[in-house]
Short mmCIF file of C-alpha atoms in Angstrom, two decimals:
data_model
loop_
_atom_site.label_atom_id
_atom_site.label_comp_id
_atom_site.label_asym_id
_atom_site.label_seq_id
_atom_site.Cartn_x
_atom_site.Cartn_y
_atom_site.Cartn_z
CA MET A 3 9.75 54.39 -8.82
CA THR A 4 8.86 51.27 -10.75
CA THR A 5 6.48 48.62 -9.44
CA ARG A 6 6.93 44.92 -9.94
CA HIS A 7 4.73 43.50 -12.67
CA GLU A 8 2.14 41.09 -11.27
CA TRP A 9 1.73 38.30 -13.81
CA THR A 10 -1.62 36.66 -14.50
CA ARG A 11 -1.74 32.93 -14.97
CA GLU A 12 -2.14 33.30 -18.76
CA GLU A 13 0.53 36.01 -19.06
CA LEU A 14 3.11 34.00 -17.10
CA GLY A 15 2.51 30.80 -19.04
CA ARG A 16 2.74 32.65 -22.35
CA ALA A 17 5.93 34.47 -21.36
CA VAL A 18 7.61 31.32 -20.07
CA ARG A 19 6.93 29.51 -23.40
CA ALA A 20 8.50 32.49 -25.14
CA GLY A 21 11.65 32.09 -23.01
CA ASP A 22 11.23 35.40 -21.20
CA ARG A 23 13.89 35.43 -18.48
CA ARG A 24 11.85 37.54 -16.05
CA ALA A 25 8.92 35.17 -16.41
CA LEU A 26 11.20 32.16 -15.80
CA ALA A 27 12.60 33.72 -12.68
CA ARG A 28 9.09 34.58 -11.41
CA ALA A 29 7.65 31.16 -12.20
CA ILE A 30 10.47 29.36 -10.32
CA THR A 31 10.14 31.72 -7.38
CA LEU A 32 6.43 30.84 -7.21
CA VAL A 33 7.41 27.16 -7.28
CA GLU A 34 9.91 27.58 -4.46
CA ASN A 35 7.37 29.45 -2.34
CA GLY A 36 4.65 26.89 -2.91
CA ASP A 37 2.39 29.57 -4.31
CA PRO A 38 -0.94 28.22 -5.64
CA LEU A 39 -0.34 30.11 -8.90
CA ALA A 40 2.71 27.89 -9.48
CA TYR A 41 0.57 24.76 -9.64
CA GLU A 42 -1.75 26.40 -12.19
CA VAL A 43 1.12 27.65 -14.37
CA VAL A 44 2.99 24.34 -14.31
CA ALA A 45 -0.28 22.52 -15.16
CA ASP A 46 -0.71 24.84 -18.16
CA LEU A 47 2.94 24.40 -19.21
CA TYR A 48 3.06 20.63 -18.85
CA PRO A 49 1.77 19.76 -22.36
CA SER A 50 4.68 21.82 -23.75
CA THR A 51 7.33 19.75 -21.91
CA GLY A 52 9.29 16.69 -22.93
CA HIS A 53 11.87 18.40 -25.11
CA ALA A 54 14.71 19.18 -22.67
CA TYR A 55 17.35 16.55 -21.83
CA SER A 56 18.11 16.62 -18.11
CA VAL A 57 21.52 15.77 -16.59
CA GLY A 58 21.83 15.35 -12.86
CA LEU A 59 25.26 15.92 -11.28
CA THR A 60 26.07 15.02 -7.70
CA GLY A 61 29.04 14.29 -5.44
CA PRO A 62 30.59 15.30 -2.16
CA PRO A 63 31.23 18.99 -1.35
CA GLY A 64 34.45 20.38 -2.73
CA VAL A 65 34.73 18.01 -5.67
CA GLY A 66 34.23 20.86 -8.15
CA LYS A 67 30.68 20.16 -9.36
CA SER A 68 29.96 23.76 -10.18
CA SER A 69 33.13 24.07 -12.16
CA LEU A 70 32.22 20.93 -14.01
CA VAL A 71 28.74 22.22 -14.78
CA SER A 72 30.17 25.55 -15.94
CA ALA A 73 32.65 23.77 -18.27
CA LEU A 74 29.85 21.52 -19.62
CA VAL A 75 27.60 24.51 -20.24
CA ARG A 76 30.39 26.21 -22.21
CA LEU A 77 30.78 23.06 -24.39
CA VAL A 78 27.09 22.57 -24.93
CA ARG A 79 26.70 26.20 -25.99
CA THR A 80 29.28 25.67 -28.78
CA THR A 81 26.69 23.28 -30.33
CA GLY A 82 24.04 26.01 -30.33
CA ASP A 83 21.83 24.30 -27.75
CA SER A 84 20.23 26.41 -25.03
CA VAL A 85 20.86 25.46 -21.41
CA GLY A 86 19.19 25.66 -18.04
CA VAL A 87 20.98 25.07 -14.73
CA ILE A 88 19.25 24.34 -11.44
CA SER A 89 21.72 24.30 -8.50
CA VAL A 90 20.04 22.66 -5.54
CA ASP A 91 20.99 23.18 -1.88
CA PRO A 92 18.92 20.99 0.45
CA SER A 93 21.10 21.72 3.51
CA SER A 94 20.72 25.47 4.00
CA PRO A 95 17.52 27.25 4.96
CA PHE A 96 19.32 30.61 4.55
CA THR A 97 20.23 30.68 0.86
CA GLN A 98 16.72 31.65 -0.20
CA GLY A 99 17.57 31.11 -3.83
CA ALA A 100 20.73 33.24 -3.73
CA LEU A 101 23.91 32.21 -5.49
CA LEU A 102 25.85 29.82 -3.30
CA GLY A 103 29.56 30.56 -2.65
CA ASP A 104 31.23 27.82 -4.65
CA ARG A 105 28.80 28.36 -7.53
CA ILE A 106 30.28 31.71 -8.42
CA ARG A 107 31.91 30.11 -11.47
CA LEU A 108 28.52 29.77 -13.04
CA THR A 109 28.45 33.59 -13.31
CA ASP A 110 30.60 33.14 -16.42
CA HIS A 111 27.37 32.39 -18.26
CA PHE A 112 25.09 35.00 -16.74
CA LEU A 113 25.35 37.32 -19.76
CA ASP A 114 24.51 34.55 -22.20
CA PRO A 115 20.76 34.94 -23.10
CA ALA A 116 20.54 31.27 -24.00
CA VAL A 117 21.61 30.19 -20.52
CA PHE A 118 19.33 30.44 -17.47
CA ILE A 119 20.81 29.63 -14.05
CA ARG A 120 18.94 29.29 -10.79
CA SER A 121 20.25 28.34 -7.36
CA MET A 122 17.44 27.14 -5.12
CA GLY A 123 16.86 25.85 -1.61
CA THR A 124 13.77 24.42 0.06
CA ARG A 125 12.38 27.84 1.09
CA GLY A 126 8.85 27.41 2.50
CA HIS A 127 7.64 24.87 -0.04
CA GLN A 128 5.64 22.04 1.49
CA GLY A 129 6.33 19.57 -1.27
CA GLY A 130 9.98 18.88 -0.59
CA LEU A 131 13.02 19.59 -2.69
CA ALA A 132 12.42 16.82 -5.26
CA GLU A 133 9.01 18.31 -6.04
CA THR A 134 10.27 21.90 -6.37
CA THR A 135 13.11 20.71 -8.60
CA LEU A 136 10.74 18.75 -10.80
CA GLN A 137 8.49 21.79 -11.25
CA ALA A 138 11.49 24.07 -11.99
CA LEU A 139 12.75 21.56 -14.55
CA LEU A 140 9.29 21.49 -16.20
CA VAL A 141 9.31 25.31 -16.40
CA LEU A 142 12.69 25.39 -18.09
CA ASP A 143 11.64 22.55 -20.41
CA ALA A 144 8.51 24.45 -21.45
CA ALA A 145 10.69 27.55 -22.05
CA GLY A 146 12.51 25.60 -24.78
CA LYS A 147 15.79 24.79 -23.04
CA ASP A 148 17.56 21.95 -24.86
CA VAL A 149 19.63 20.74 -21.94
CA VAL A 150 19.01 21.25 -18.20
CA PHE A 151 21.68 20.48 -15.61
CA LEU A 152 20.53 19.62 -12.07
CA GLU A 153 23.40 20.12 -9.65
CA THR A 154 23.12 19.03 -5.99
CA VAL A 155 25.33 19.87 -3.05
CA GLY A 156 25.98 16.35 -1.78
CA ALA A 157 25.05 12.69 -2.38
CA GLY A 158 22.59 12.00 0.46
CA GLN A 159 18.95 11.00 0.52
CA SER A 160 17.62 14.43 -0.44
CA GLU A 161 19.92 14.54 -3.46
CA VAL A 162 18.93 11.03 -4.55
CA GLY A 163 15.33 12.24 -4.63
CA VAL A 164 16.32 15.24 -6.79
CA LEU A 165 18.39 13.04 -9.17
CA SER A 166 15.54 10.62 -9.64
CA ILE A 167 14.01 12.92 -12.23
CA ALA A 168 17.16 13.23 -14.40
CA ASP A 169 17.62 11.40 -17.72
CA THR A 170 21.35 10.95 -17.13
CA VAL A 171 23.10 11.06 -13.73
CA VAL A 172 26.77 11.96 -13.22
CA LEU A 173 28.59 11.18 -9.97
CA ALA A 174 31.62 13.43 -9.45
CA LEU A 175 34.41 12.16 -7.19
CA MET A 176 37.71 13.68 -6.01
CA PRO A 177 40.99 11.74 -5.76
CA GLY A 178 42.37 10.92 -2.35
CA SER A 179 39.54 12.32 -0.23
CA GLY A 180 38.06 9.00 0.77
CA ASP A 181 34.67 10.19 -0.37
CA SER A 182 34.71 7.89 -3.36
CA ILE A 183 34.92 4.79 -1.23
CA GLN A 184 32.28 6.12 1.14
CA ALA A 185 30.01 6.81 -1.80
CA LEU A 186 30.52 3.27 -3.02
CA LYS A 187 29.81 1.79 0.40
CA ALA A 188 26.71 3.94 0.80
CA GLY A 189 25.16 2.56 -2.34
CA ILE A 190 25.49 5.86 -4.20
CA MET A 191 27.08 3.89 -7.06
CA GLU A 192 23.64 2.54 -7.89
CA ILE A 193 22.75 6.02 -9.06
CA PRO A 194 25.21 7.15 -11.73
CA ASP A 195 25.21 6.56 -15.49
CA VAL A 196 28.59 8.27 -15.77
CA ILE A 197 31.34 8.76 -13.18
CA ALA A 198 33.71 11.78 -13.32
CA ILE A 199 36.90 11.80 -11.26
CA ASN A 200 37.64 15.50 -11.12
CA LYS A 201 41.03 17.12 -10.31
CA ARG A 202 42.76 14.46 -12.35
CA GLU A 203 46.14 16.15 -11.96
CA LEU A 204 46.28 15.06 -8.29
CA PRO A 205 48.65 12.16 -7.70
CA GLU A 206 45.93 9.96 -6.21
CA ALA A 207 43.70 10.21 -9.31
CA ARG A 208 44.78 6.93 -10.92
CA SER A 209 44.48 4.96 -7.68
CA THR A 210 41.04 6.43 -7.09
CA ARG A 211 40.01 5.30 -10.58
CA ALA A 212 41.37 1.80 -9.85
CA ASP A 213 39.44 1.69 -6.55
CA VAL A 214 36.20 2.75 -8.30
CA ARG A 215 36.68 0.17 -11.04
CA GLN A 216 37.26 -2.54 -8.46
CA MET A 217 34.12 -1.65 -6.53
CA LEU A 218 32.06 -1.48 -9.72
CA ALA A 219 33.27 -4.94 -10.74
CA LEU A 220 31.80 -6.36 -7.54
CA GLY A 221 28.37 -5.09 -8.49
CA GLY A 222 28.07 -7.02 -11.74
CA GLY A 223 26.37 -5.76 -14.89
CA GLU A 224 27.69 -3.14 -17.26
CA PRO A 225 29.68 -0.56 -15.25
CA PRO A 226 29.23 3.17 -16.01
CA PRO A 227 32.10 4.86 -17.87
CA ILE A 228 34.69 6.64 -15.74
CA VAL A 229 36.06 9.94 -17.08
CA MET A 230 39.04 11.81 -15.66
CA THR A 231 38.54 15.58 -15.69
CA GLU A 232 40.11 18.85 -14.65
CA ALA A 233 37.19 21.24 -14.60
CA LEU A 234 39.20 24.45 -14.04
CA THR A 235 41.28 23.98 -17.16
CA GLY A 236 38.58 22.10 -19.14
CA GLU A 237 40.74 19.00 -19.60
CA GLY A 238 38.65 15.85 -20.05
CA VAL A 239 35.39 17.77 -19.99
CA ASP A 240 34.90 17.06 -23.71
CA GLU A 241 35.22 13.35 -22.89
CA LEU A 242 32.62 13.77 -20.14
CA LEU A 243 30.24 15.47 -22.57
CA ASP A 244 30.89 12.67 -25.06
CA ALA A 245 29.91 10.13 -22.36
CA LEU A 246 26.70 11.99 -21.67
CA VAL A 247 25.84 12.14 -25.39
CA ALA A 248 26.65 8.42 -25.72
CA HIS A 249 24.40 7.56 -22.78
CA ARG A 250 21.53 9.51 -24.32
CA ALA A 251 22.11 7.87 -27.70
CA ALA A 252 22.11 4.44 -26.06
CA LEU A 253 18.84 5.17 -24.24
CA GLU A 254 17.21 6.41 -27.46
CA ALA A 255 18.50 3.50 -29.52
CA ALA A 256 17.04 0.99 -27.06
CA GLY A 257 13.76 2.93 -26.82
CA ALA A 258 14.48 3.35 -23.14
CA LEU A 259 14.53 7.17 -22.81
CA GLU A 260 10.77 7.65 -22.81
CA GLU A 261 10.41 4.56 -20.62
CA ARG A 262 12.90 6.00 -18.12
CA ARG A 263 11.09 9.36 -18.14
CA ALA A 264 7.70 7.69 -17.69
CA ARG A 265 9.04 5.60 -14.81
CA ASN A 266 10.71 8.62 -13.15
CA LEU A 267 7.58 10.77 -13.48
CA GLY A 268 5.37 7.99 -12.12
CA ALA A 269 7.66 7.42 -9.20
CA GLU A 270 7.77 11.15 -8.53
CA VAL A 271 3.93 11.42 -8.52
CA PHE A 272 3.77 8.59 -6.00
CA ALA A 273 6.62 10.03 -3.87
CA VAL A 274 4.98 13.47 -3.73
CA ALA A 275 1.58 11.96 -2.90
CA SER A 276 3.18 9.87 -0.16
CA ALA A 277 5.01 12.85 1.31
CA ARG A 278 1.86 14.94 1.35
CA ALA A 279 -0.19 12.11 2.83
CA ARG A 280 2.41 11.75 5.59
CA ARG A 281 2.31 15.47 6.39
CA HIS A 282 -1.47 15.35 6.47
CA LEU A 283 -1.34 12.38 8.78
CA GLU A 284 1.21 13.96 11.10
CA ASN A 285 -0.78 17.18 11.32
CA ALA A 286 -3.98 15.22 11.97
CA VAL A 287 -2.42 13.23 14.77
CA GLN A 288 -0.89 16.32 16.31
CA ASP A 289 -4.17 18.23 16.27
CA ASP A 290 -6.47 15.37 17.34
CA ALA A 291 -6.50 14.38 21.00
CA GLU A 292 -8.00 10.97 20.28
CA LEU A 293 -5.29 10.10 17.77
CA ALA A 294 -2.58 11.40 20.10
CA ARG A 295 -4.00 9.16 22.81
CA LEU A 296 -3.59 6.13 20.52
CA LEU A 297 0.12 6.92 20.13
CA ASP A 298 0.41 7.36 23.90
CA GLN A 299 -1.20 3.94 24.37
CA VAL A 300 1.35 2.42 22.00
CA ARG A 301 4.21 4.01 23.96
CA HIS A 302 2.80 2.54 27.19
CA ARG A 303 2.27 -0.83 25.50
CA THR A 304 -1.47 -0.90 26.21
CA LEU A 305 -2.24 -0.91 22.46
CA ASP A 306 -0.28 -2.73 19.76
CA PRO A 307 1.14 -0.69 16.86
CA LEU A 308 -0.88 -2.29 14.05
CA THR A 309 -4.17 -1.70 15.81
CA ALA A 310 -3.16 1.93 16.23
CA VAL A 311 -2.32 2.14 12.51
CA HIS A 312 -5.73 0.71 11.63
CA GLU A 313 -7.54 3.25 13.83
CA ILE A 314 -5.52 6.21 12.57
CA LEU A 315 -6.06 5.30 8.87
CA ARG A 316 -9.76 4.74 9.48
CA LYS A 317 -10.21 8.15 11.13
CA VAL A 318 -7.88 10.28 9.01
CA PHE A 319 -8.29 8.72 5.55
CA HIS A 320 -11.51 6.77 6.07
CA ILE A 321 -9.60 3.63 5.06
CA ASP A 322 -10.79 0.32 6.53
CA ASP A 323 -7.32 -1.26 6.67
CA GLN A 324 -8.44 -4.88 6.96
CA ASP A 325 -5.51 -6.58 5.27
CA ASP A 326 -3.51 -9.65 6.18
CA SER A 327 -1.11 -7.62 8.34
CA HIS A 328 -3.93 -6.61 10.69
CA PRO A 329 -4.85 -9.14 13.34
CA ARG A 330 -8.43 -10.30 13.20
#
């Protein structure tokens, strides 16, 4: 009977940098579980990051995102670049990192040693899905992956947080489903750098493209390219990859890639800090009878909300919140 190898901090960091698949799997599992060792390992690996180009891909369920990612991975591998794939499921607490049903197509690449694929959910991590995804991305980056695809299940708020760390974002839409117009109305169109209308053989494909173009024209500015694809046959996927390469080249030519990465990382640091501060605040209020009494007074209108905010911040964070918003 074999026993599982327990990695030390130094061993795990060294093995990840060497691209060891077992080490990659272990490091990402630690990240998902919020294990303290994960923070130490990612901190050690961080100076080795900055090489991988990250591509986020989102869109409504059933649009064929996994098939698109699989087809893109196949094309990228023909160039000799190594690839990482992080498939993110914010909706299910049951997946526990297992392969999701519609992602079975990604198994085409499981035997390729230069491709590492991980499907991950929130698990028990306290930092939220965007934080776990960022750490997983950094682990794959430090392992020397040239391109990392971040695939999300939908296009809601959780997915937007995940996509905020990507260098290039692709929104995949399906003809005739109505999801494209809903995505436009929901402001999702502010996210993508490239739009892929998948299942282009469907009769509604051209009208969907026309609708998308019309909505983009209302937004002003330079609209993102729209590519028609058929992921299952590979048609149009080379054009999609060309659009991704062109976007990267445009960012680099304008000196905007590092600026975008710096902005994304800075925003992510602030978002994670804010999320943790909120959890700390909620726990403090829940466990403190005096703070809970303040909220009860607000509910009964015997104390105004801003005064309650001032008192809570003063007690929990030792912040004297005497700003212009607080009545004197």
